[in-house]
């Protein structure tokens, strides 16, 4: 496995690979790799000749500078894990090399970002995500890019950007990988104390409760949301950032649940922000 830190070198490498007519899978990450990331890398390795894993804590997608500073960074471990899972190249650019100091070009998906994390974290968050992912696509030239359903809104937004800007690649969305007790794996889980780790489970518990209610016939979103929020508040010292039931296509709030919906939540456990979601089909 090669580690490439320079943008120009990564572009030159991608040009060589394109000449050799090999397929390239790209897995964009912010590092602190865990089984969730590794599942994407393994899938990319199954389906492509070359697998590029980018590790870049993208400063422009953070609305909170403390969150950026506290974001876990574990590069040495990440390199070993990525190689083991099948990465052939790890791309680890420095922020100064990714963004010119007078950078003034940004990519914005206008409507899908006007919901959930796009409201909670501010409009700059998804502009930052789309801009860095568009840059990675231009640098790496992947045939397929792999994203996790864990960040359901992000995956949908990237799919829309790829369609709208005619990026010549396929986006694959892979399932959420959870700990045995259901907690969605996240780099941020590393920052939880043992007690907070227990409390954080309430988010998954709420999603399970919502699923149960909908599958047993509850159609009123507000009723379901209220019970999910009650569940969370009863299970720990957690602040709810948002808890919504939305359309899987537009992310608009759904009032009456007649078809597949996305239950999406974000909470703060201490100062650690966690998100999770679940697709629920009332016909099940
Ligand atoms: P991040 O490093 O958090 O930006 O995540 C990089 C990619 O890994 C994104 O596409 C995430 O959706 C995906 N990912 C993160 N956690 C999980 C998980 N628990 N299960 C599946 N994919 C995940």
Tab-separated table of C-alpha atoms and ligand atoms in Angstrom:
chain	number	residue	atom	x	y	z
A	1	UNK	CA	0.000	0.000	0.000
A	2	UNK	CA	1.238	3.461	-0.939
A	3	UNK	CA	0.708	6.568	1.150
A	4	UNK	CA	0.401	9.728	-0.938
A	5	UNK	CA	0.332	13.136	0.725
A	6	UNK	CA	0.587	15.457	-2.268
A	7	UNK	CA	-2.384	16.411	-4.461
A	8	UNK	CA	-0.198	16.561	-7.586
A	9	UNK	CA	1.253	13.108	-6.882
A	10	UNK	CA	-2.216	11.643	-6.326
A	11	UNK	CA	-3.391	13.133	-9.627
A	12	UNK	CA	-0.337	11.727	-11.440
A	13	UNK	CA	-0.944	8.299	-9.883
A	14	UNK	CA	-4.624	8.393	-10.942
A	15	UNK	CA	-3.572	9.264	-14.517
A	16	UNK	CA	-1.249	6.226	-14.573
A	17	UNK	CA	-4.027	3.990	-13.274
A	18	UNK	CA	-6.464	5.303	-15.890
A	19	UNK	CA	-3.904	4.472	-18.631
A	20	UNK	CA	-3.648	0.934	-17.284
A	21	UNK	CA	-7.434	0.676	-17.524
A	22	UNK	CA	-7.850	-0.535	-13.943
A	23	UNK	CA	-10.962	0.310	-11.931
A	24	UNK	CA	-10.607	2.647	-8.962
A	25	UNK	CA	-12.803	2.577	-5.853
A	26	UNK	CA	-12.643	5.626	-3.562
A	27	UNK	CA	-13.550	5.633	0.137
A	28	UNK	CA	-13.486	9.190	1.519
A	29	UNK	CA	-12.985	9.315	5.303
A	30	UNK	CA	-11.880	11.644	8.063
A	31	UNK	CA	-9.814	8.881	9.675
A	32	UNK	CA	-9.991	7.321	13.159
A	33	UNK	CA	-11.020	4.265	11.201
A	34	UNK	CA	-13.391	1.675	12.658
A	35	UNK	CA	-15.392	-1.291	11.336
A	36	UNK	CA	-17.856	1.075	9.605
A	37	UNK	CA	-15.078	2.519	7.432
A	38	UNK	CA	-13.455	-0.884	7.002
A	39	UNK	CA	-16.707	-2.349	5.642
A	40	UNK	CA	-16.612	0.290	2.873
A	41	UNK	CA	-12.939	-0.418	2.136
A	42	UNK	CA	-13.559	-4.185	1.955
A	43	UNK	CA	-16.494	-3.659	-0.407
A	44	UNK	CA	-14.386	-1.361	-2.581
A	45	UNK	CA	-11.613	-3.997	-2.629
A	46	UNK	CA	-14.067	-6.699	-3.703
A	47	UNK	CA	-15.334	-4.600	-6.590
A	48	UNK	CA	-12.245	-2.713	-7.871
A	49	UNK	CA	-8.624	-3.286	-8.885
A	50	UNK	CA	-7.377	-0.300	-6.880
A	51	UNK	CA	-8.802	1.141	-3.663
A	52	UNK	CA	-7.981	4.698	-2.656
A	53	UNK	CA	-8.860	5.626	0.936
A	54	UNK	CA	-8.655	9.330	1.633
A	55	UNK	CA	-8.051	10.428	5.204
A	56	UNK	CA	-8.655	14.125	5.589
A	57	UNK	CA	-10.294	15.973	8.466
A	58	UNK	CA	-11.924	18.584	6.269
A	59	UNK	CA	-11.781	21.896	8.153
A	60	UNK	CA	-14.396	23.664	6.029
A	61	UNK	CA	-17.217	21.279	6.972
A	62	UNK	CA	-16.925	21.947	10.716
A	63	UNK	CA	-19.196	24.645	12.089
A	64	UNK	CA	-17.607	24.335	15.512
A	65	UNK	CA	-13.844	24.847	15.836
A	66	UNK	CA	-13.757	22.891	19.125
A	67	UNK	CA	-15.299	19.902	17.354
A	68	UNK	CA	-12.581	20.172	14.668
A	69	UNK	CA	-9.806	20.416	17.283
A	70	UNK	CA	-11.186	17.476	19.277
A	71	UNK	CA	-11.788	15.254	16.250
A	72	UNK	CA	-9.780	12.039	16.871
A	73	UNK	CA	-6.662	11.588	14.729
A	74	UNK	CA	-5.017	8.137	14.696
A	75	UNK	CA	-3.045	8.041	11.440
A	76	UNK	CA	-0.577	5.235	12.221
A	77	UNK	CA	-3.356	2.828	13.251
A	78	UNK	CA	-5.467	3.951	10.304
A	79	UNK	CA	-2.735	3.087	7.799
A	80	UNK	CA	-2.449	-0.469	9.158
A	81	UNK	CA	-6.231	-0.969	9.270
A	82	UNK	CA	-6.764	0.409	5.761
A	83	UNK	CA	-4.062	-1.831	4.304
A	84	UNK	CA	-5.479	-4.860	6.076
A	85	UNK	CA	-8.946	-4.156	4.675
A	86	UNK	CA	-7.624	-3.952	1.105
A	87	UNK	CA	-6.628	-0.330	0.432
A	88	UNK	CA	-3.890	0.006	-2.197
A	89	UNK	CA	-3.407	3.764	-1.783
A	90	UNK	CA	-4.054	5.989	1.223
A	91	UNK	CA	-4.316	9.659	0.321
A	92	UNK	CA	-3.572	11.923	3.302
A	93	UNK	CA	-3.321	15.526	2.085
A	94	UNK	CA	-2.595	18.476	4.366
A	95	UNK	CA	-5.330	21.118	4.621
A	96	UNK	CA	-2.969	23.801	3.224
A	97	UNK	CA	-2.501	21.691	0.113
A	98	UNK	CA	-6.192	20.967	-0.391
A	99	UNK	CA	-7.307	24.598	-0.160
A	100	UNK	CA	-5.532	27.619	-1.566
A	101	UNK	CA	-5.533	30.484	0.895
A	102	UNK	CA	-7.594	32.476	-1.647
A	103	UNK	CA	-9.946	29.588	-2.500
A	104	UNK	CA	-13.320	30.970	-3.589
A	105	UNK	CA	-15.069	28.054	-5.296
A	106	UNK	CA	-17.601	25.999	-3.383
A	107	UNK	CA	-20.149	23.361	-4.361
A	108	UNK	CA	-23.678	23.620	-3.011
A	109	UNK	CA	-26.585	21.189	-3.265
A	110	UNK	CA	-29.399	23.574	-2.515
A	111	UNK	CA	-32.517	21.745	-1.359
A	112	UNK	CA	-31.593	18.382	0.172
A	113	UNK	CA	-29.220	20.223	2.476
A	114	UNK	CA	-32.011	22.364	3.853
A	115	UNK	CA	-32.989	19.693	6.381
A	116	UNK	CA	-31.612	17.728	9.360
A	117	UNK	CA	-27.823	18.294	9.722
A	118	UNK	CA	-27.954	21.080	7.125
A	119	UNK	CA	-30.069	23.089	9.564
A	120	UNK	CA	-28.524	21.820	12.786
A	121	UNK	CA	-24.915	22.407	11.663
A	122	UNK	CA	-25.626	25.370	9.388
A	123	UNK	CA	-25.571	25.599	5.597
A	124	UNK	CA	-21.762	25.681	5.511
A	125	UNK	CA	-21.523	22.050	6.603
A	126	UNK	CA	-22.746	20.431	3.390
A	127	UNK	CA	-21.062	23.085	1.247
A	128	UNK	CA	-17.837	21.938	2.915
A	129	UNK	CA	-18.679	18.258	2.393
A	130	UNK	CA	-19.665	18.669	-1.276
A	131	UNK	CA	-16.658	20.854	-2.053
A	132	UNK	CA	-14.146	18.406	-0.588
A	133	UNK	CA	-15.818	15.365	-2.151
A	134	UNK	CA	-15.950	17.066	-5.575
A	135	UNK	CA	-12.240	17.860	-5.213
A	136	UNK	CA	-11.479	14.252	-4.244
A	137	UNK	CA	-13.395	13.040	-7.308
A	138	UNK	CA	-11.333	15.360	-9.530
A	139	UNK	CA	-8.071	14.280	-7.899
A	140	UNK	CA	-8.686	10.504	-7.745
A	141	UNK	CA	-10.998	9.869	-10.749
A	142	UNK	CA	-12.777	6.915	-9.126
A	143	UNK	CA	-15.131	4.600	-10.997
A	144	UNK	CA	-17.087	4.004	-7.799
A	145	UNK	CA	-17.215	6.035	-4.575
A	146	UNK	CA	-18.376	4.369	-1.363
A	147	UNK	CA	-20.391	6.121	1.357
A	148	UNK	CA	-22.146	4.842	4.492
A	149	UNK	CA	-25.874	4.939	5.211
A	150	UNK	CA	-24.763	6.062	8.701
A	151	UNK	CA	-24.596	9.567	7.177
A	152	UNK	CA	-27.841	9.118	5.235
A	153	UNK	CA	-28.284	12.774	4.309
A	154	UNK	CA	-24.660	13.081	3.191
A	155	UNK	CA	-25.017	10.005	0.945
A	156	UNK	CA	-28.160	11.420	-0.668
A	157	UNK	CA	-26.576	14.847	-1.132
A	158	UNK	CA	-23.476	13.352	-2.789
A	159	UNK	CA	-25.641	11.232	-5.103
A	160	UNK	CA	-27.487	14.394	-6.138
A	161	UNK	CA	-24.245	16.302	-6.710
A	162	UNK	CA	-22.854	13.450	-8.846
A	163	UNK	CA	-26.017	13.391	-10.952
A	164	UNK	CA	-26.321	17.161	-11.270
A	165	UNK	CA	-22.661	17.827	-12.105
A	166	UNK	CA	-22.233	14.747	-14.338
A	167	UNK	CA	-19.361	13.231	-12.402
A	168	UNK	CA	-18.582	10.035	-14.362
A	169	UNK	CA	-18.792	7.634	-11.435
A	170	UNK	CA	-21.180	5.497	-9.437
A	171	UNK	CA	-22.041	6.168	-5.778
A	172	UNK	CA	-22.563	3.085	-3.615
A	173	UNK	CA	-24.252	3.390	-0.242
A	174	UNK	CA	-23.318	0.703	2.284
A	175	UNK	CA	-25.228	-0.383	5.424
A	176	UNK	CA	-24.685	1.022	8.920
A	177	UNK	CA	-22.249	-1.044	10.981
A	178	UNK	CA	-23.190	-1.163	14.668
A	179	UNK	CA	-21.606	-2.339	17.893
A	180	UNK	CA	-23.128	-5.549	19.333
A	181	UNK	CA	-25.544	-3.516	21.480
A	182	UNK	CA	-26.692	-1.410	18.519
A	183	UNK	CA	-24.650	1.788	18.926
A	184	UNK	CA	-23.735	2.997	15.438
A	185	UNK	CA	-19.963	2.954	15.018
A	186	UNK	CA	-18.513	6.440	14.814
A	187	UNK	CA	-15.073	7.988	15.170
A	188	UNK	CA	-16.636	10.267	17.770
A	189	UNK	CA	-17.513	7.282	20.034
A	190	UNK	CA	-13.833	7.297	21.053
A	191	UNK	CA	-14.508	10.534	22.935
A	192	UNK	CA	-17.298	9.091	25.136
A	193	UNK	CA	-16.676	8.138	28.776
A	194	UNK	CA	-18.023	4.710	29.846
A	195	UNK	CA	-21.075	6.383	31.336
A	196	UNK	CA	-21.706	8.492	28.210
A	197	UNK	CA	-21.248	5.365	26.062
A	198	UNK	CA	-24.211	3.802	27.939
A	199	UNK	CA	-26.308	6.959	27.577
A	200	UNK	CA	-25.536	7.209	23.871
A	201	UNK	CA	-27.353	3.909	23.334
A	202	UNK	CA	-30.623	5.782	23.912
A	203	UNK	CA	-30.443	7.141	20.349
A	204	UNK	CA	-30.476	3.656	18.837
A	205	UNK	CA	-33.132	2.642	21.397
A	206	UNK	CA	-35.328	5.526	20.249
A	207	UNK	CA	-34.975	4.535	16.597
A	208	UNK	CA	-35.905	0.936	17.475
A	209	UNK	CA	-38.921	2.199	19.412
A	210	UNK	CA	-39.986	4.374	16.471
A	211	UNK	CA	-39.660	1.404	14.121
A	212	UNK	CA	-41.760	-0.769	16.447
A	213	UNK	CA	-44.501	1.866	16.710
A	214	UNK	CA	-44.664	2.404	12.946
A	215	UNK	CA	-44.621	-1.309	12.173
A	216	UNK	CA	-47.467	-1.860	14.602
A	217	UNK	CA	-49.616	0.681	12.767
A	218	UNK	CA	-48.865	4.159	14.167
A	219	UNK	CA	-49.106	6.596	11.262
A	220	UNK	CA	-48.833	9.917	13.048
A	221	UNK	CA	-45.245	11.158	12.907
A	222	UNK	CA	-45.603	13.547	15.823
A	223	UNK	CA	-46.787	10.751	18.102
A	224	UNK	CA	-43.797	8.628	17.109
A	225	UNK	CA	-41.310	11.503	17.424
A	226	UNK	CA	-42.634	12.447	20.874
A	227	UNK	CA	-42.197	8.893	22.124
A	228	UNK	CA	-38.697	8.663	20.645
A	229	UNK	CA	-37.698	11.920	22.344
A	230	UNK	CA	-39.213	10.780	25.653
A	231	UNK	CA	-37.203	7.574	25.410
A	232	UNK	CA	-33.979	9.527	24.936
A	233	UNK	CA	-34.625	12.001	27.717
A	234	UNK	CA	-35.531	9.181	30.122
A	235	UNK	CA	-32.249	7.381	29.446
A	236	UNK	CA	-29.586	9.885	30.223
A	237	UNK	CA	-28.215	13.356	30.280
A	238	UNK	CA	-28.583	13.874	26.549
A	239	UNK	CA	-29.481	16.936	24.534
A	240	UNK	CA	-31.567	16.258	21.441
A	241	UNK	CA	-30.298	18.232	18.444
A	242	UNK	CA	-33.050	16.952	16.157
A	243	UNK	CA	-35.317	13.955	15.747
A	244	UNK	CA	-37.292	13.823	12.521
A	245	UNK	CA	-39.278	11.476	10.334
A	246	UNK	CA	-38.601	12.391	6.720
A	247	UNK	CA	-39.141	11.319	3.137
A	248	UNK	CA	-36.359	9.056	1.877
A	249	UNK	CA	-36.215	11.021	-1.378
A	250	UNK	CA	-36.660	14.698	-0.480
A	251	UNK	CA	-35.902	14.634	3.262
A	252	UNK	CA	-39.058	16.733	3.779
A	253	UNK	CA	-40.839	16.056	7.072
A	254	UNK	CA	-43.568	13.437	6.760
A	255	UNK	CA	-46.783	13.996	8.723
A	256	UNK	CA	-48.601	10.740	7.973
A	257	UNK	CA	-46.540	7.606	7.538
A	258	UNK	CA	-47.900	5.645	4.554
A	259	UNK	CA	-44.667	4.527	2.921
A	260	UNK	CA	-40.988	3.971	3.681
A	261	UNK	CA	-39.601	6.790	5.835
A	262	UNK	CA	-36.249	7.720	7.335
A	263	UNK	CA	-36.089	8.188	11.100
A	264	UNK	CA	-33.116	10.486	11.667
A	265	UNK	CA	-31.722	11.799	14.923
A	266	UNK	CA	-28.797	13.781	16.267
A	267	UNK	CA	-27.927	14.164	19.944
A	268	UNK	CA	-25.253	15.677	22.110
A	269	UNK	CA	-23.872	13.391	24.812
A	270	UNK	CA	-21.754	15.859	26.771
A	271	UNK	CA	-20.107	17.798	23.950
A	272	UNK	CA	-19.957	14.809	21.603
A	273	UNK	CA	-22.439	15.022	18.740
A	274	UNK	CA	-23.757	11.682	17.499
A	275	UNK	CA	-26.104	10.921	14.612
A	276	UNK	CA	-28.001	7.780	13.656
A	277	UNK	CA	-30.904	6.812	11.424
A	278	UNK	CA	-33.154	3.954	10.411
A	279	UNK	CA	-35.206	3.242	7.294
A	280	UNK	CA	-38.664	2.011	8.267
A	281	UNK	CA	-41.332	0.543	6.027
A	282	UNK	CA	-44.832	0.594	7.570
A	283	UNK	CA	-45.797	-2.340	5.346
A	284	UNK	CA	-43.422	-4.649	7.232
B	1	LIG	P1	-16.299	9.811	8.361
B	1	LIG	O1	-14.883	9.402	8.552
B	1	LIG	O2	-17.100	9.839	9.607
B	1	LIG	O3	-16.441	11.040	7.503
B	1	LIG	O4	-16.960	8.632	7.508
B	1	LIG	C1	-16.439	8.230	6.279
B	1	LIG	C2	-17.419	7.300	5.609
B	1	LIG	O5	-17.642	6.162	6.434
B	1	LIG	C3	-18.787	7.970	5.376
B	1	LIG	O6	-19.293	7.577	4.119
B	1	LIG	C4	-19.603	7.402	6.504
B	1	LIG	O7	-20.989	7.359	6.225
B	1	LIG	C5	-19.040	6.005	6.626
B	1	LIG	N1	-19.325	5.465	7.958
B	1	LIG	C6	-19.021	6.042	9.163
B	1	LIG	N2	-19.511	5.288	10.165
B	1	LIG	C7	-20.128	4.229	9.598
B	1	LIG	C8	-20.828	3.092	10.105
B	1	LIG	N3	-21.011	2.909	11.417
B	1	LIG	N4	-21.340	2.207	9.222
B	1	LIG	C9	-21.171	2.389	7.890
B	1	LIG	N5	-20.523	3.434	7.339
B	1	LIG	C10	-20.009	4.336	8.179
